[in-house]
mmCIF file with all atom_site columns, C-alpha atoms and ligand atoms in Angstrom:
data_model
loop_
_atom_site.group_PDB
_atom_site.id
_atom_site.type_symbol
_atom_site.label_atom_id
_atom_site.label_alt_id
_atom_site.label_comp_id
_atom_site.label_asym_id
_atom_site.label_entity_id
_atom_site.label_seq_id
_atom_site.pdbx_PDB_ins_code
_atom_site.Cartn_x
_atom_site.Cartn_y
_atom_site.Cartn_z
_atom_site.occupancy
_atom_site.B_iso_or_equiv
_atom_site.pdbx_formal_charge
_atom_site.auth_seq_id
_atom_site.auth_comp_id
_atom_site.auth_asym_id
_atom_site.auth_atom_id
_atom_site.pdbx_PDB_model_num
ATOM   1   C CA  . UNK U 1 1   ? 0.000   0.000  0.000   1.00 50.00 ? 1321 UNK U CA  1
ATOM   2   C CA  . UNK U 1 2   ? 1.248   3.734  -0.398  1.00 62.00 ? 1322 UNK U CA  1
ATOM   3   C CA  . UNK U 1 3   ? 2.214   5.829  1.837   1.00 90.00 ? 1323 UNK U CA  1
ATOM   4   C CA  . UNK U 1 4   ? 0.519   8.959  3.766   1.00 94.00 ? 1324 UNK U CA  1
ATOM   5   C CA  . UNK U 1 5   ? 0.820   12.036 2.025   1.00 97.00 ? 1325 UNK U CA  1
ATOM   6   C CA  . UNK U 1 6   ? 1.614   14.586 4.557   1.00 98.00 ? 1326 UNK U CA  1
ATOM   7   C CA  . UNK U 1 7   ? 0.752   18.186 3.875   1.00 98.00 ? 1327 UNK U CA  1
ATOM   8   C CA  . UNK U 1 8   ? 0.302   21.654 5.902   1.00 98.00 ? 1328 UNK U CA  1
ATOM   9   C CA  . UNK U 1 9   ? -1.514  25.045 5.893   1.00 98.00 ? 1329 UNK U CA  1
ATOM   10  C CA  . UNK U 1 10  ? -2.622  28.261 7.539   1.00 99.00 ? 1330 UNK U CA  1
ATOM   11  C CA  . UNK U 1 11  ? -5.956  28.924 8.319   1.00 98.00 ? 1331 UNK U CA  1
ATOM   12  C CA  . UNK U 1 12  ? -4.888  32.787 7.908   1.00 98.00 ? 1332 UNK U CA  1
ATOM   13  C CA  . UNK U 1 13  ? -7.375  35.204 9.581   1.00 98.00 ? 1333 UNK U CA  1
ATOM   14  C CA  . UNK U 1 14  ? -8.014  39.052 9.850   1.00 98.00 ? 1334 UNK U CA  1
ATOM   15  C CA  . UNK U 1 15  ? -9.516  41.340 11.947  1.00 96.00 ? 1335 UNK U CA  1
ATOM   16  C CA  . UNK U 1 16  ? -12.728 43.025 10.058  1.00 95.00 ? 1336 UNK U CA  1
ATOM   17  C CA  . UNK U 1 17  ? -15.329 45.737 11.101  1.00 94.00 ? 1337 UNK U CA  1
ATOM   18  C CA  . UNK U 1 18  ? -17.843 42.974 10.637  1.00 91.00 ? 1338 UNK U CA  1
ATOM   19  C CA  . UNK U 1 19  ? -15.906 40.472 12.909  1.00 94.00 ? 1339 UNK U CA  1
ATOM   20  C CA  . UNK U 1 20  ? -12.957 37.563 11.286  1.00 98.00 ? 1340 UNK U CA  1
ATOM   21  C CA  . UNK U 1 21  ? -12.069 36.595 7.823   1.00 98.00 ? 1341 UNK U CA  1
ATOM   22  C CA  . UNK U 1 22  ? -10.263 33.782 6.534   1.00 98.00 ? 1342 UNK U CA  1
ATOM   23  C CA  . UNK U 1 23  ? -8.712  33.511 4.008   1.00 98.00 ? 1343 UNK U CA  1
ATOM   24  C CA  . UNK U 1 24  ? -9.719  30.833 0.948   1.00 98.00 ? 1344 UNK U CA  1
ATOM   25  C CA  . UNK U 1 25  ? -8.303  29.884 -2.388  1.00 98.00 ? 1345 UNK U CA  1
ATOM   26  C CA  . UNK U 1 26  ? -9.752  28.426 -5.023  1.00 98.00 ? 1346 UNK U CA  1
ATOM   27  C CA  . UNK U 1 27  ? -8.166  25.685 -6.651  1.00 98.00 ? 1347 UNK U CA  1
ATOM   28  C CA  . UNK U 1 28  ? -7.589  25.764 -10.257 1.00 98.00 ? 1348 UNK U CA  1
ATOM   29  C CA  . UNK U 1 29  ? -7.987  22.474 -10.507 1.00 96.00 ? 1349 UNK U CA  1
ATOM   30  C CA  . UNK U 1 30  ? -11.293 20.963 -12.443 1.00 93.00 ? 1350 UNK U CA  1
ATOM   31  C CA  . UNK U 1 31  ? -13.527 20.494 -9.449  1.00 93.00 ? 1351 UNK U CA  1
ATOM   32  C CA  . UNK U 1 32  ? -12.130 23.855 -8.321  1.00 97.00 ? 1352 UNK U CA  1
ATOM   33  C CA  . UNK U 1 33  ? -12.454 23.516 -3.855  1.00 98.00 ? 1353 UNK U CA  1
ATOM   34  C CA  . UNK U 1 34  ? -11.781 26.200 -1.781  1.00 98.00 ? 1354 UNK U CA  1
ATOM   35  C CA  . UNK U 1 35  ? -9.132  25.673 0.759   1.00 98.00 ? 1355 UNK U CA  1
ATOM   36  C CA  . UNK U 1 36  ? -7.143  27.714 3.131   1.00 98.00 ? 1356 UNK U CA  1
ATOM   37  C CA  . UNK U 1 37  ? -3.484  28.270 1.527   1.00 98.00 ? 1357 UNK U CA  1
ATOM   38  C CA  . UNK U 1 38  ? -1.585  24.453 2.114   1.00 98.00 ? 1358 UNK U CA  1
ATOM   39  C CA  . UNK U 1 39  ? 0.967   21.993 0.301   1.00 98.00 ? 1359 UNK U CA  1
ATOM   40  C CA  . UNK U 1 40  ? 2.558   18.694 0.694   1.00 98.00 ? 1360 UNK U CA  1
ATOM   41  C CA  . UNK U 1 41  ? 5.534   18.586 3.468   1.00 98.00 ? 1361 UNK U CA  1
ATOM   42  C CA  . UNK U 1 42  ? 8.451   18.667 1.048   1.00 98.00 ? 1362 UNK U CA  1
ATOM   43  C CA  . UNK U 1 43  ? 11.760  16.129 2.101   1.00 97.00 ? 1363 UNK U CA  1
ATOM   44  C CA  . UNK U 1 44  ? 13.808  18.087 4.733   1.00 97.00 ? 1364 UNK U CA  1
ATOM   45  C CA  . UNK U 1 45  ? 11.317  20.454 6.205   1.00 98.00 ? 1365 UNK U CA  1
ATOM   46  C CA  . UNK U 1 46  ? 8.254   20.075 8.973   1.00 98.00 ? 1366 UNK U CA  1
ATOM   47  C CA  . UNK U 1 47  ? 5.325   20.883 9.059   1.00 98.00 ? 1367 UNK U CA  1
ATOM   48  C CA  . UNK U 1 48  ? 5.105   24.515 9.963   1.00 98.00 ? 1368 UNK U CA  1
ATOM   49  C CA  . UNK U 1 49  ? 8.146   24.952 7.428   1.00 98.00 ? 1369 UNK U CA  1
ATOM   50  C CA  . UNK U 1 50  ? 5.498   23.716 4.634   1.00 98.00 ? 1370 UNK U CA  1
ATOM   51  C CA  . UNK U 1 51  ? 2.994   25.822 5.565   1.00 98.00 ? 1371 UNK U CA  1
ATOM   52  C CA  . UNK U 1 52  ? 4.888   29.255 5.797   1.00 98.00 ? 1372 UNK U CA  1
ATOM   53  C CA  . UNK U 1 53  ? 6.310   27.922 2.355   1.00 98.00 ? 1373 UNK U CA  1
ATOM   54  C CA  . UNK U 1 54  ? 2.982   27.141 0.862   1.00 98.00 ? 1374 UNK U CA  1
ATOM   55  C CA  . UNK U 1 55  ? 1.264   29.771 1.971   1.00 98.00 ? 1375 UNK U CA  1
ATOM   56  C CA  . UNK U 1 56  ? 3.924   31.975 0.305   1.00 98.00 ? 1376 UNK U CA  1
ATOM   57  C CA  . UNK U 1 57  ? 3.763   29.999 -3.175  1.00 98.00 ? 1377 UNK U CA  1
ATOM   58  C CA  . UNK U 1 58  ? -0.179  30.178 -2.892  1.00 98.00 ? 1378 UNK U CA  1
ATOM   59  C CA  . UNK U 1 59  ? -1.428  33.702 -1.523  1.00 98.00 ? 1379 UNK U CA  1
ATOM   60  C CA  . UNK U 1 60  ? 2.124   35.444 -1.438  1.00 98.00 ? 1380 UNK U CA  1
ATOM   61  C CA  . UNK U 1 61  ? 2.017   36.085 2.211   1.00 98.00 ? 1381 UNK U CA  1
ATOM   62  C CA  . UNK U 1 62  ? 5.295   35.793 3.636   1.00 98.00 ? 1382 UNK U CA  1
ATOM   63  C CA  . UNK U 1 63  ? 6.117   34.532 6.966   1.00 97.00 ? 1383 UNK U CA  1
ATOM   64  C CA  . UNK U 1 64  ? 7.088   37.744 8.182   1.00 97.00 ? 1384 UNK U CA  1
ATOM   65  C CA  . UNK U 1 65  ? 3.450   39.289 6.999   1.00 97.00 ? 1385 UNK U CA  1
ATOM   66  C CA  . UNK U 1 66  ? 1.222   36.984 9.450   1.00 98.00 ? 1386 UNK U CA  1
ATOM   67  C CA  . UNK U 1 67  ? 1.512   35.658 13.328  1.00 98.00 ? 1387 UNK U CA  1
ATOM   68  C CA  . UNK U 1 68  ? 0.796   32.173 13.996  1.00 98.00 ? 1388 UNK U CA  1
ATOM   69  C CA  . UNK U 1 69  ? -1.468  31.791 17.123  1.00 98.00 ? 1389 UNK U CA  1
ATOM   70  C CA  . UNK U 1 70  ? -0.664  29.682 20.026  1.00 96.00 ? 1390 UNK U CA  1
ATOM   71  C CA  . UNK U 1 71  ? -2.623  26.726 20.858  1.00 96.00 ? 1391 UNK U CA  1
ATOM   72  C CA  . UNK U 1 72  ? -4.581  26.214 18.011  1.00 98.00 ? 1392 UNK U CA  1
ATOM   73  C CA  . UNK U 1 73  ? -4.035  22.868 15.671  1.00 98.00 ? 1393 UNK U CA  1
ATOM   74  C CA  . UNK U 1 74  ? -6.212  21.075 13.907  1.00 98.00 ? 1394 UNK U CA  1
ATOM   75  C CA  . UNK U 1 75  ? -5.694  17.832 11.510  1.00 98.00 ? 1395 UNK U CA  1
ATOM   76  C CA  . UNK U 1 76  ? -7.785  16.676 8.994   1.00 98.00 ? 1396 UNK U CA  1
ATOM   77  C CA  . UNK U 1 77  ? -7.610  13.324 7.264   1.00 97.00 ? 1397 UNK U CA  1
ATOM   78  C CA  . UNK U 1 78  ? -8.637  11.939 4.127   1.00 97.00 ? 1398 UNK U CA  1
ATOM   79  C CA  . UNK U 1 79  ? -8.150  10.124 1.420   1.00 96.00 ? 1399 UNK U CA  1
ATOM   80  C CA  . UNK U 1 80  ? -6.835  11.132 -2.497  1.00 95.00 ? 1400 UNK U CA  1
ATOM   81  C CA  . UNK U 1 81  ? -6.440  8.476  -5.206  1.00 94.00 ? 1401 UNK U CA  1
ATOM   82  C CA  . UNK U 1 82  ? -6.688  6.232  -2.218  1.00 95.00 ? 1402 UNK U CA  1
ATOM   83  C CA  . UNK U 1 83  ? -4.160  7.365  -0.547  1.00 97.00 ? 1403 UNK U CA  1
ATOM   84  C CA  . UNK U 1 84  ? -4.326  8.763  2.743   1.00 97.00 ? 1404 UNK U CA  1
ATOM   85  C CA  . UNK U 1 85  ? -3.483  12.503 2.995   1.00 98.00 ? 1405 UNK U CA  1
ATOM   86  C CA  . UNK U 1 86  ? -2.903  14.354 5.981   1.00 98.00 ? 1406 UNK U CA  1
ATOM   87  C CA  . UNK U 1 87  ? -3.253  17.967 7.054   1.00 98.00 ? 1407 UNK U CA  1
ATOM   88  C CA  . UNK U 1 88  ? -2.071  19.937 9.368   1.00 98.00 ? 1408 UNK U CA  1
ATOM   89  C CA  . UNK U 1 89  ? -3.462  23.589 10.177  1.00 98.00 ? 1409 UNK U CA  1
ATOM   90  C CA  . UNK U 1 90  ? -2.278  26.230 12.223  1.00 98.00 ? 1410 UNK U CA  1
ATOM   91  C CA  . UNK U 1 91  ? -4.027  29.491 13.127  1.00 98.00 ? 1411 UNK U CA  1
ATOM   92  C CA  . UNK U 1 92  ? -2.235  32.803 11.608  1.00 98.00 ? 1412 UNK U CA  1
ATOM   93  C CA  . UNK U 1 93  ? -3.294  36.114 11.849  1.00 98.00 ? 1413 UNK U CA  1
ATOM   94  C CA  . UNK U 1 94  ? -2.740  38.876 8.875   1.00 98.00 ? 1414 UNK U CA  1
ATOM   95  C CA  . UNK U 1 95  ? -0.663  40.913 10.610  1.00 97.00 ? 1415 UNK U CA  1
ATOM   96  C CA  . UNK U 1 96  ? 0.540   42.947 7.886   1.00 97.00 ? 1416 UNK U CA  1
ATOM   97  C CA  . UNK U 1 97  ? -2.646  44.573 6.360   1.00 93.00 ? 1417 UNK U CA  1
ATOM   98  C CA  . UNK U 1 98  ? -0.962  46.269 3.496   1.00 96.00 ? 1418 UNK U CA  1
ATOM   99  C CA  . UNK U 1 99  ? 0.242   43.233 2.306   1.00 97.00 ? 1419 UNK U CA  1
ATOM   100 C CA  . UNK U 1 100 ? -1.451  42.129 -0.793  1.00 97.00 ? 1420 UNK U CA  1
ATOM   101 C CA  . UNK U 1 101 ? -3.065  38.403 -1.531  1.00 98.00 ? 1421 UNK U CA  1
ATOM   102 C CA  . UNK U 1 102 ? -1.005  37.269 -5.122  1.00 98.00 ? 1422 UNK U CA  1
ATOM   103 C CA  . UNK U 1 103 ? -1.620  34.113 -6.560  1.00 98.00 ? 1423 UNK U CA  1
ATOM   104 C CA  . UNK U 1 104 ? -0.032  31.745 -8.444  1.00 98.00 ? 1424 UNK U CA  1
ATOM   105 C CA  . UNK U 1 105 ? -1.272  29.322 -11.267 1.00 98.00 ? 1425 UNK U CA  1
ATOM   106 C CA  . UNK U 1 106 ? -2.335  26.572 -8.638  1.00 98.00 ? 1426 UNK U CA  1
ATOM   107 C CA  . UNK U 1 107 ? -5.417  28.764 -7.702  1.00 98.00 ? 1427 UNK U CA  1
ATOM   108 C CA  . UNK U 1 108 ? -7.758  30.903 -9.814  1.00 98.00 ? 1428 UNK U CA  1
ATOM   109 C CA  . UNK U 1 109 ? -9.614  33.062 -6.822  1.00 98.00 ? 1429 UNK U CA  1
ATOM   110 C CA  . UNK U 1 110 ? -9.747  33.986 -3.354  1.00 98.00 ? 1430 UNK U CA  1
ATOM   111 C CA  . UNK U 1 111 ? -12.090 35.388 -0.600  1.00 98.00 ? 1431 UNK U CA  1
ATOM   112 C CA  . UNK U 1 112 ? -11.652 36.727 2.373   1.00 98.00 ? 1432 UNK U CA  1
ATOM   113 C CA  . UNK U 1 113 ? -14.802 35.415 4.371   1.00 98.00 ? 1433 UNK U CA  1
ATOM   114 C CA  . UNK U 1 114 ? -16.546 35.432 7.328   1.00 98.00 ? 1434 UNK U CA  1
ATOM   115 C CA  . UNK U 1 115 ? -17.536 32.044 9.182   1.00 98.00 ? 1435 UNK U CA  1
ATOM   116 C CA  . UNK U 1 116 ? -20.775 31.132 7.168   1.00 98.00 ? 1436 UNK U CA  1
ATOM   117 C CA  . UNK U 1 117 ? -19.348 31.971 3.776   1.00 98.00 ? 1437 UNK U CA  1
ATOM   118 C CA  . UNK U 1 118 ? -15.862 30.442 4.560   1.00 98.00 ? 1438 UNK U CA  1
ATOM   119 C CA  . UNK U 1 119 ? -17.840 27.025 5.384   1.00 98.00 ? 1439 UNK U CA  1
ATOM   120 C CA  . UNK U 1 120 ? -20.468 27.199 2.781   1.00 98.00 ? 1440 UNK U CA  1
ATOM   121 C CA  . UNK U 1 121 ? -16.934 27.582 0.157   1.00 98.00 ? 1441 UNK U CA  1
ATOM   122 C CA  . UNK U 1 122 ? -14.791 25.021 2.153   1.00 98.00 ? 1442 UNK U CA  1
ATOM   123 C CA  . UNK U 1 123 ? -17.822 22.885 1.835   1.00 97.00 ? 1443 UNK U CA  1
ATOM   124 C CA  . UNK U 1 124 ? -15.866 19.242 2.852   1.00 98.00 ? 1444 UNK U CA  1
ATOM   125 C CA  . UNK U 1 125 ? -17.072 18.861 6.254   1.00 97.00 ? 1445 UNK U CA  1
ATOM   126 C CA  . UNK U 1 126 ? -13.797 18.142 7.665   1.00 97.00 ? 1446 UNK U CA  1
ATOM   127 C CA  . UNK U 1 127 ? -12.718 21.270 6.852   1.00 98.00 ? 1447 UNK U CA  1
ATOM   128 C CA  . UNK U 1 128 ? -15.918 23.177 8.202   1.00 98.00 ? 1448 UNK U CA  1
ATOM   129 C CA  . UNK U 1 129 ? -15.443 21.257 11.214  1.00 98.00 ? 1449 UNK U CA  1
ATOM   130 C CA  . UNK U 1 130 ? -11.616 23.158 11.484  1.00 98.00 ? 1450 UNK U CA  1
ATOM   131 C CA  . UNK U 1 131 ? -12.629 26.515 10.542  1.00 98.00 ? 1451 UNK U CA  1
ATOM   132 C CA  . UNK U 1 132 ? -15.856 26.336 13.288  1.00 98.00 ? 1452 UNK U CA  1
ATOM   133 C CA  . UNK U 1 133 ? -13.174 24.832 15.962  1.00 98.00 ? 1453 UNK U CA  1
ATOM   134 C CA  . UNK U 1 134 ? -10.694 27.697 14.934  1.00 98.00 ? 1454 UNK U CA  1
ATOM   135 C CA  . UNK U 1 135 ? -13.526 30.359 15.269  1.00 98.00 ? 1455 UNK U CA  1
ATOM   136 C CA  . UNK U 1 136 ? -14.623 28.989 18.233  1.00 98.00 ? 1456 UNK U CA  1
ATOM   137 C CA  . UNK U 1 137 ? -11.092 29.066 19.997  1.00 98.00 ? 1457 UNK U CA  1
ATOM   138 C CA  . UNK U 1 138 ? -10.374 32.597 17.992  1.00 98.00 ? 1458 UNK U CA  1
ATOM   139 C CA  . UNK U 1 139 ? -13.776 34.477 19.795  1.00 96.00 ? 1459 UNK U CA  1
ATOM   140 C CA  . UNK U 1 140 ? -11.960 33.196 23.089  1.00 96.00 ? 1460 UNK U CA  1
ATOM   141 C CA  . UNK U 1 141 ? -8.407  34.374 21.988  1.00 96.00 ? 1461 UNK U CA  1
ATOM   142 C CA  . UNK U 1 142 ? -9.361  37.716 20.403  1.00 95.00 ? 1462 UNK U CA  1
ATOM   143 C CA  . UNK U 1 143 ? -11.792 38.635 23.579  1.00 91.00 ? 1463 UNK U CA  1
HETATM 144 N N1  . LIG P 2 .   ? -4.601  23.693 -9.002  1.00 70.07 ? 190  LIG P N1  1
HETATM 145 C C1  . LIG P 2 .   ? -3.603  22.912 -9.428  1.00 70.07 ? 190  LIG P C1  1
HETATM 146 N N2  . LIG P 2 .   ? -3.449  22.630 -10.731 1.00 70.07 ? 190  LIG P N2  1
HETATM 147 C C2  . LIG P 2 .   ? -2.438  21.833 -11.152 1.00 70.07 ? 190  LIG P C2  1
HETATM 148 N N3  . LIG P 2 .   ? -1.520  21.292 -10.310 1.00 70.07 ? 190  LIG P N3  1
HETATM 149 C C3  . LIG P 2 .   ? -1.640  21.549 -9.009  1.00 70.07 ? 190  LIG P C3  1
HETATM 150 C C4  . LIG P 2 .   ? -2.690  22.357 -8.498  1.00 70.07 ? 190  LIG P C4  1
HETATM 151 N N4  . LIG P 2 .   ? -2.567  22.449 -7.140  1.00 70.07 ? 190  LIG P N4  1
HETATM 152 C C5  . LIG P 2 .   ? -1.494  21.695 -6.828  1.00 70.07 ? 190  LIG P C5  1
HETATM 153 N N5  . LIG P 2 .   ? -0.937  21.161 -7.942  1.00 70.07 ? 190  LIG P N5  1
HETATM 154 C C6  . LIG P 2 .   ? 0.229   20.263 -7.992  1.00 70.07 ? 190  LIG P C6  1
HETATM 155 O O1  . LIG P 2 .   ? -0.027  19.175 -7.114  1.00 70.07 ? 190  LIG P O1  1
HETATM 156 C C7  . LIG P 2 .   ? 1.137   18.864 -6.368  1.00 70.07 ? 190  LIG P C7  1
HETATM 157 C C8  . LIG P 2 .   ? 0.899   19.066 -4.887  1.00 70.07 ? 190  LIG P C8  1
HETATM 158 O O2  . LIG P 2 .   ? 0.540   20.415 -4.674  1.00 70.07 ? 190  LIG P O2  1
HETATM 159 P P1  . LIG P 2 .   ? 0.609   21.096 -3.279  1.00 70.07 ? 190  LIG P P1  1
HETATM 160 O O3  . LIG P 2 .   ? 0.126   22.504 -3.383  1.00 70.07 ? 190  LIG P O3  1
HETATM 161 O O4  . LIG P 2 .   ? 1.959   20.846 -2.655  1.00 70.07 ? 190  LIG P O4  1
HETATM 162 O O5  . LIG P 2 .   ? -0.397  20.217 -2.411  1.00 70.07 ? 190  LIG P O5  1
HETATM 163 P P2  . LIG P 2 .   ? -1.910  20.319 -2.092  1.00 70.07 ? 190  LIG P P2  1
HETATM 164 O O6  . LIG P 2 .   ? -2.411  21.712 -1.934  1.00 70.07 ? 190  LIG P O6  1
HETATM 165 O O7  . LIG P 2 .   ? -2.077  19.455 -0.895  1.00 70.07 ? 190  LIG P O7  1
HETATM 166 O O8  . LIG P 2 .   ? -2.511  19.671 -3.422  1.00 70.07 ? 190  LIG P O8  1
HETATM 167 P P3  . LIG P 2 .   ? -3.976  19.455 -3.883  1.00 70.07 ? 190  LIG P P3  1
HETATM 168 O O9  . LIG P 2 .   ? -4.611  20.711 -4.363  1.00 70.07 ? 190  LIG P O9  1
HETATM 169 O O10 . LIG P 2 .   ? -3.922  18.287 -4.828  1.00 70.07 ? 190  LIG P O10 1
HETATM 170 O O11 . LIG P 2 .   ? -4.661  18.983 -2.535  1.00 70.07 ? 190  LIG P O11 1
HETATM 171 P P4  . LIG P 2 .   ? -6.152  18.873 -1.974  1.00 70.07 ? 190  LIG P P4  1
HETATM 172 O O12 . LIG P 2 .   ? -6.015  17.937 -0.812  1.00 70.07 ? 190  LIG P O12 1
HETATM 173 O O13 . LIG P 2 .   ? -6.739  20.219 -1.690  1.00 70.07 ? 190  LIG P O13 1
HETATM 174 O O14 . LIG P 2 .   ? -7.004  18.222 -3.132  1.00 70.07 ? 190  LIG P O14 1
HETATM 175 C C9  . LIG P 2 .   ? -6.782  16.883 -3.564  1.00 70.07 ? 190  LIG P C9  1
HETATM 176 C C10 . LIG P 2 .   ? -8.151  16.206 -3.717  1.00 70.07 ? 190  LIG P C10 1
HETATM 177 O O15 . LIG P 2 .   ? -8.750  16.047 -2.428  1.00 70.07 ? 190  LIG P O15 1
HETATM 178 C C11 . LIG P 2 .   ? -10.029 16.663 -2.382  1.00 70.07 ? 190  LIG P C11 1
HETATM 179 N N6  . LIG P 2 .   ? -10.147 17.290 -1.051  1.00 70.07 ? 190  LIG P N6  1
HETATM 180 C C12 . LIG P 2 .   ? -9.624  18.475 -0.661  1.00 70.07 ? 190  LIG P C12 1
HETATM 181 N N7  . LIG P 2 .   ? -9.912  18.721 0.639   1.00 70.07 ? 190  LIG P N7  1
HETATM 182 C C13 . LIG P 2 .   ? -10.635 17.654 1.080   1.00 70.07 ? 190  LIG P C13 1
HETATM 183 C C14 . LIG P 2 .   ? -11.236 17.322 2.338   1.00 70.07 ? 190  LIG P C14 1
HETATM 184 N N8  . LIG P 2 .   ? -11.130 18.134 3.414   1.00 70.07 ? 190  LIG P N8  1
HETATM 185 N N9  . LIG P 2 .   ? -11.911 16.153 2.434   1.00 70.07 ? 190  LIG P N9  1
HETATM 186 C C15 . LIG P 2 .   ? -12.002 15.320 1.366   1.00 70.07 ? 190  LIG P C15 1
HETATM 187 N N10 . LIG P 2 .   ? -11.466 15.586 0.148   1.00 70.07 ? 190  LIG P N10 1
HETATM 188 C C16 . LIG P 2 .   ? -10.789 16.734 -0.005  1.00 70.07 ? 190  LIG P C16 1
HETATM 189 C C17 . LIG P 2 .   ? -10.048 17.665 -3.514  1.00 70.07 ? 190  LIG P C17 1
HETATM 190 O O16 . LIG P 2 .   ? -11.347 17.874 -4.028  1.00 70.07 ? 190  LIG P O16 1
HETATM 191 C C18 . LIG P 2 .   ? -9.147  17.014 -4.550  1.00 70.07 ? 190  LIG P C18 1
HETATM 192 O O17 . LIG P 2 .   ? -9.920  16.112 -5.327  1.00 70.07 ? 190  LIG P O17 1
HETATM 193 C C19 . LIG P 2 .   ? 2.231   19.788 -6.897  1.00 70.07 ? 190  LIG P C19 1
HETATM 194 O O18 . LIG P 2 .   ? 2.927   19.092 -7.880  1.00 70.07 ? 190  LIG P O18 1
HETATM 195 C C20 . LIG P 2 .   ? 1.476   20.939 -7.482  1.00 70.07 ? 190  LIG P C20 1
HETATM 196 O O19 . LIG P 2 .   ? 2.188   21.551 -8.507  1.00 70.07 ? 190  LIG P O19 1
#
């Protein structure tokens, strides 16, 4: 059997008038998901290395732009060409508001949502389940 593909991501947040917005991509790929900015774990690096990495590939952010918060993780698991895949998600927060989202070719659009919109796009219940968890523990955080 194959191995686990291991990848990792921000769930990248900012602070808005009307309360938090994450930050989604969508993929350019044919069925076209929304996801928050994430990549496979390249040989050499961990976890938080790929996501900082793929988060500047994907929505240009660098590492320096965005805080990742303390005490929030959250994996999901599932399952692509029947292998298993793995991700790992951190909290971040925009800290740098002038910086600008760029994409690259892997993605086609992006949105910076509140909760209800982020979930309807995310839509794979796995990943709602993350981004309600990450709200939930943000409201706490950011109080
Ligand atoms: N848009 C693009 N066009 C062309 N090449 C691209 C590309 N994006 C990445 N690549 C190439 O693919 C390789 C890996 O890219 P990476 O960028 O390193 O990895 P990834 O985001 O994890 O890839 P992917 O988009 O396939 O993952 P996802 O799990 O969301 O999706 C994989 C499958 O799982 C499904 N899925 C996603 N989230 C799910 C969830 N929570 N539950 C169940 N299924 C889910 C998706 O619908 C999809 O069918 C690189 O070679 C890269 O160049």
């Amino acid at each position: 059997m194959s191995g686990e593909v291991r990848a990792a991501g921000l769930i990248i947040f900012r602070r808005a008038t009307s309360g938090v917005e994450y930050l989604l991509l969508q993929s350019s790929r044919k069925e076209a998901h929304w996801t928050p900015p994430k990549g496979h774990v390249d040989p050499g690096e961990n976890e938080l290395q790929a996501a900082f990495r793929e988060t500047e590939e994907e929505a240009g952010l660098h590492e320096k732009d965005i805080g990742v918060i303390e005490g929030f993780e959250s994996v999901l698991k599932y399952r692509v060409n029947n292998r298993p895949k793995t991700v790992v998600y951190w909290a971040a927060e925009l800290k740098n508001t002038t910086a600008s989202v760029v994409l690259s070719d892997e993605h086609v659009d992006y949105r910076w949502a509140g909760l209800a919109e982020a979930c309807a796009l995310a839509a794979f219940p796995e990943m709602v389940s993350s981004l309600q968890k990450c709200d939930t523990f943000l409201q706490e955080y950011l109080s």
